[in-house]
PDB file of C-alpha atoms in Angstrom:
ATOM      1  CA  UNK F   1     -15.478  79.212  15.842  1.00  0.00           C
ATOM      2  CA  UNK F   2     -12.676  78.693  17.656  1.00  0.00           C
ATOM      3  CA  UNK F   3     -11.821  75.683  19.084  1.00  0.00           C
ATOM      4  CA  UNK F   4      -9.959  77.609  21.213  1.00  0.00           C
ATOM      5  CA  UNK F   5     -11.452  79.413  23.658  1.00  0.00           C
ATOM      6  CA  UNK F   6      -8.077  81.064  25.287  1.00  0.00           C
ATOM      7  CA  UNK F   7      -7.152  82.702  21.626  1.00  0.00           C
ATOM      8  CA  UNK F   8      -9.957  84.967  21.795  1.00  0.00           C
ATOM      9  CA  UNK F   9      -8.459  86.737  19.225  1.00  0.00           C
ATOM     10  CA  UNK F  10      -5.858  85.828  15.949  1.00  0.00           C
ATOM     11  CA  UNK F  11      -2.466  86.338  16.490  1.00  0.00           C
ATOM     12  CA  UNK F  12      -1.080  89.623  14.235  1.00  0.00           C
ATOM     13  CA  UNK F  13       2.163  90.080  13.624  1.00  0.00           C
ATOM     14  CA  UNK F  14       2.126  94.313  12.669  1.00  0.00           C
ATOM     15  CA  UNK F  15       5.027  96.529  11.293  1.00  0.00           C
ATOM     16  CA  UNK F  16       5.247  99.602   9.268  1.00  0.00           C
ATOM     17  CA  UNK F  17       7.919  99.749   7.026  1.00  0.00           C
ATOM     18  CA  UNK F  18       7.893 103.875   5.868  1.00  0.00           C
ATOM     19  CA  UNK F  19       4.067 104.759   6.200  1.00  0.00           C
ATOM     20  CA  UNK F  20       2.740 102.199   5.723  1.00  0.00           C
ATOM     21  CA  UNK F  21       1.526  99.245   8.577  1.00  0.00           C
ATOM     22  CA  UNK F  22       1.643  95.994   7.469  1.00  0.00           C
ATOM     23  CA  UNK F  23      -1.153  93.817   9.791  1.00  0.00           C
ATOM     24  CA  UNK F  24      -0.626  89.601   9.152  1.00  0.00           C
ATOM     25  CA  UNK F  25      -3.779  87.359  10.828  1.00  0.00           C
ATOM     26  CA  UNK F  26      -2.557  84.255  11.876  1.00  0.00           C
ATOM     27  CA  UNK F  27      -6.285  81.814  12.693  1.00  0.00           C
ATOM     28  CA  UNK F  28      -9.586  82.330  12.609  1.00  0.00           C
ATOM     29  CA  UNK F  29     -11.211  85.490  11.706  1.00  0.00           C
ATOM     30  CA  UNK F  30     -15.111  84.514  13.765  1.00  0.00           C
ATOM     31  CA  UNK F  31     -17.616  85.911  15.435  1.00  0.00           C
ATOM     32  CA  UNK F  32     -15.673  84.913  18.644  1.00  0.00           C
ATOM     33  CA  UNK F  33     -12.332  87.279  17.254  1.00  0.00           C
ATOM     34  CA  UNK F  34     -14.992  89.584  15.040  1.00  0.00           C
ATOM     35  CA  UNK F  35     -14.869  92.117  18.269  1.00  0.00           C
ATOM     36  CA  UNK F  36     -10.809  92.359  19.659  1.00  0.00           C
ATOM     37  CA  UNK F  37      -9.726  92.723  16.123  1.00  0.00           C
ATOM     38  CA  UNK F  38     -12.548  95.350  15.141  1.00  0.00           C
ATOM     39  CA  UNK F  39     -10.938  97.648  18.119  1.00  0.00           C
ATOM     40  CA  UNK F  40      -6.884  96.359  16.665  1.00  0.00           C
ATOM     41  CA  UNK F  41      -7.723  97.318  13.848  1.00  0.00           C
ATOM     42  CA  UNK F  42     -10.057 101.244  14.987  1.00  0.00           C
ATOM     43  CA  UNK F  43      -6.965 101.644  16.680  1.00  0.00           C
ATOM     44  CA  UNK F  44      -5.332 101.286  12.855  1.00  0.00           C
ATOM     45  CA  UNK F  45      -7.174 103.963  11.435  1.00  0.00           C
ATOM     46  CA  UNK F  46      -8.190 106.260  13.604  1.00  0.00           C
ATOM     47  CA  UNK F  47      -5.256 109.236  12.357  1.00  0.00           C
ATOM     48  CA  UNK F  48      -5.599 111.417   8.844  1.00  0.00           C
ATOM     49  CA  UNK F  49      -4.899 109.091   5.909  1.00  0.00           C
ATOM     50  CA  UNK F  50      -4.147 105.459   7.209  1.00  0.00           C
ATOM     51  CA  UNK F  51      -2.307 103.385   5.129  1.00  0.00           C
ATOM     52  CA  UNK F  52      -2.858  99.953   6.050  1.00  0.00           C
ATOM     53  CA  UNK F  53      -2.060  96.495   4.576  1.00  0.00           C
ATOM     54  CA  UNK F  54      -3.561  92.979   6.055  1.00  0.00           C
ATOM     55  CA  UNK F  55      -1.875  90.316   5.188  1.00  0.00           C
ATOM     56  CA  UNK F  56      -4.475  87.340   4.973  1.00  0.00           C
ATOM     57  CA  UNK F  57      -2.870  84.530   3.707  1.00  0.00           C
ATOM     58  CA  UNK F  58      -2.413  83.081   7.724  1.00  0.00           C
ATOM     59  CA  UNK F  59      -5.753  82.711   8.172  1.00  0.00           C
ATOM     60  CA  UNK F  60      -7.795  79.297   8.618  1.00  0.00           C
ATOM     61  CA  UNK F  61     -11.485  81.139   8.303  1.00  0.00           C
ATOM     62  CA  UNK F  62     -13.107  83.706   8.447  1.00  0.00           C
ATOM     63  CA  UNK F  63     -17.807  83.985   8.448  1.00  0.00           C
ATOM     64  CA  UNK F  64     -20.036  87.164   7.428  1.00  0.00           C
ATOM     65  CA  UNK F  65     -18.311  88.796  11.392  1.00  0.00           C
ATOM     66  CA  UNK F  66     -14.725  88.463   9.950  1.00  0.00           C
ATOM     67  CA  UNK F  67     -16.067  90.051   6.688  1.00  0.00           C
ATOM     68  CA  UNK F  68     -18.164  93.074   8.447  1.00  0.00           C
ATOM     69  CA  UNK F  69     -14.995  93.969  10.169  1.00  0.00           C
ATOM     70  CA  UNK F  70     -12.982  94.669   7.261  1.00  0.00           C
ATOM     71  CA  UNK F  71     -15.533  96.085   5.246  1.00  0.00           C
ATOM     72  CA  UNK F  72     -15.395  98.289   8.855  1.00  0.00           C
ATOM     73  CA  UNK F  73     -11.699  98.717   8.590  1.00  0.00           C
ATOM     74  CA  UNK F  74     -12.244  99.824   5.041  1.00  0.00           C
ATOM     75  CA  UNK F  75     -15.121 102.102   5.824  1.00  0.00           C
ATOM     76  CA  UNK F  76     -13.341 104.058   8.010  1.00  0.00           C
ATOM     77  CA  UNK F  77      -9.669 104.496   5.789  1.00  0.00           C
ATOM     78  CA  UNK F  78     -11.767 105.581   3.335  1.00  0.00           C
ATOM     79  CA  UNK F  79     -13.329 107.995   5.065  1.00  0.00           C
ATOM     80  CA  UNK F  80      -9.701 109.136   6.192  1.00  0.00           C
ATOM     81  CA  UNK F  81      -8.799 109.575   2.835  1.00  0.00           C
ATOM     82  CA  UNK F  82      -6.527 106.083   3.581  1.00  0.00           C
ATOM     83  CA  UNK F  83      -5.804 103.400   1.279  1.00  0.00           C
ATOM     84  CA  UNK F  84      -6.642  99.334   2.104  1.00  0.00           C
ATOM     85  CA  UNK F  85      -4.833  96.371   0.513  1.00  0.00           C
ATOM     86  CA  UNK F  86      -5.563  92.148   1.058  1.00  0.00           C
ATOM     87  CA  UNK F  87      -3.138  90.049   0.934  1.00  0.00           C
ATOM     88  CA  UNK F  88      -4.108  86.997   0.092  1.00  0.00           C
ATOM     89  CA  UNK F  89      -3.554  84.451  -2.944  1.00  0.00           C
ATOM     90  CA  UNK F  90      -7.045  81.548  -1.141  1.00  0.00           C
ATOM     91  CA  UNK F  91      -9.392  81.670  -3.952  1.00  0.00           C
ATOM     92  CA  UNK F  92     -11.837  80.387  -1.669  1.00  0.00           C
ATOM     93  CA  UNK F  93     -11.575  83.616   0.000  1.00  0.00           C
ATOM     94  CA  UNK F  94     -11.891  85.998  -3.126  1.00  0.00           C
ATOM     95  CA  UNK F  95     -14.994  83.565  -3.726  1.00  0.00           C
ATOM     96  CA  UNK F  96     -16.489  84.032  -0.391  1.00  0.00           C
ATOM     97  CA  UNK F  97     -15.947  87.926  -1.493  1.00  0.00           C
ATOM     98  CA  UNK F  98     -17.197  87.628  -4.670  1.00  0.00           C
ATOM     99  CA  UNK F  99     -21.205  86.035  -2.969  1.00  0.00           C
ATOM    100  CA  UNK F 100     -20.654  88.402  -0.383  1.00  0.00           C
ATOM    101  CA  UNK F 101     -21.517  91.140  -2.933  1.00  0.00           C
ATOM    102  CA  UNK F 102     -17.530  92.479  -2.271  1.00  0.00           C
ATOM    103  CA  UNK F 103     -15.412  90.973  -4.753  1.00  0.00           C
ATOM    104  CA  UNK F 104     -14.966  94.454  -6.642  1.00  0.00           C
ATOM    105  CA  UNK F 105     -14.185  96.174  -2.762  1.00  0.00           C
ATOM    106  CA  UNK F 106     -11.394  95.604  -1.823  1.00  0.00           C
ATOM    107  CA  UNK F 107      -7.701  96.175  -3.660  1.00  0.00           C
ATOM    108  CA  UNK F 108      -6.409  92.319  -3.473  1.00  0.00           C
ATOM    109  CA  UNK F 109      -3.013  91.304  -3.773  1.00  0.00           C
ATOM    110  CA  UNK F 110      -1.238  87.558  -3.760  1.00  0.00           C
ATOM    111  CA  UNK F 111       1.445  88.638  -2.283  1.00  0.00           C
ATOM    112  CA  UNK F 112       2.638  91.927  -0.147  1.00  0.00           C
ATOM    113  CA  UNK F 113       4.338  94.129  -2.586  1.00  0.00           C
ATOM    114  CA  UNK F 114       7.998  94.105  -2.999  1.00  0.00           C
ATOM    115  CA  UNK F 115       8.526  96.659  -0.183  1.00  0.00           C
ATOM    116  CA  UNK F 116       7.129  96.001   2.426  1.00  0.00           C
ATOM    117  CA  UNK F 117       7.877  91.978   1.983  1.00  0.00           C
ATOM    118  CA  UNK F 118       9.989  91.157   5.110  1.00  0.00           C
ATOM    119  CA  UNK F 119      13.840  91.174   4.008  1.00  0.00           C
ATOM    120  CA  UNK F 120      15.635  87.733   4.544  1.00  0.00           C
ATOM    121  CA  UNK F 121      18.274  87.301   6.898  1.00  0.00           C
ATOM    122  CA  UNK F 122      22.029  87.364   6.445  1.00  0.00           C
ATOM    123  CA  UNK F 123      23.192  83.481   7.586  1.00  0.00           C
ATOM    124  CA  UNK F 124      26.066  85.073   9.703  1.00  0.00           C
TER     125      UNK F 124
END
C-alpha cells in the first residue's frame, strides 16, 4: 500500500489527441488508490466508443485491486464498442498480467503510438 496517505489517487496527466484520451498514471495502484482511480476511469469510459490509452510506465506498483480497476475499465470500454490500450515497458508488469491469467486480455504496447506521443518542445 502507499506510504503517502495524503495522495489517495495516483497522479495522472490527461490529454486528448484527436478522439483518443491519453492518461499517464504515476505512483501506486493499490487497494488505497483503486476506488478513486476507478471513478476517474468510469468518467473517461462513460460515453460511446471510448478510445483510452493508459500509460502505466511511471506506475511503480500495482496489486490485485489495481488489476481489478483495469479489468473494469476494459469491460466498460468493450461494452461501449471502444478501445483500451495499456502502455508499459515493464517485464514485471507483464509477468503479473500473465500470472493473473490476463496476459492475452489487454492490448499492450511498449510505448505510446507516434501520433499520441507528446511533441518535443522547441528551444527558443
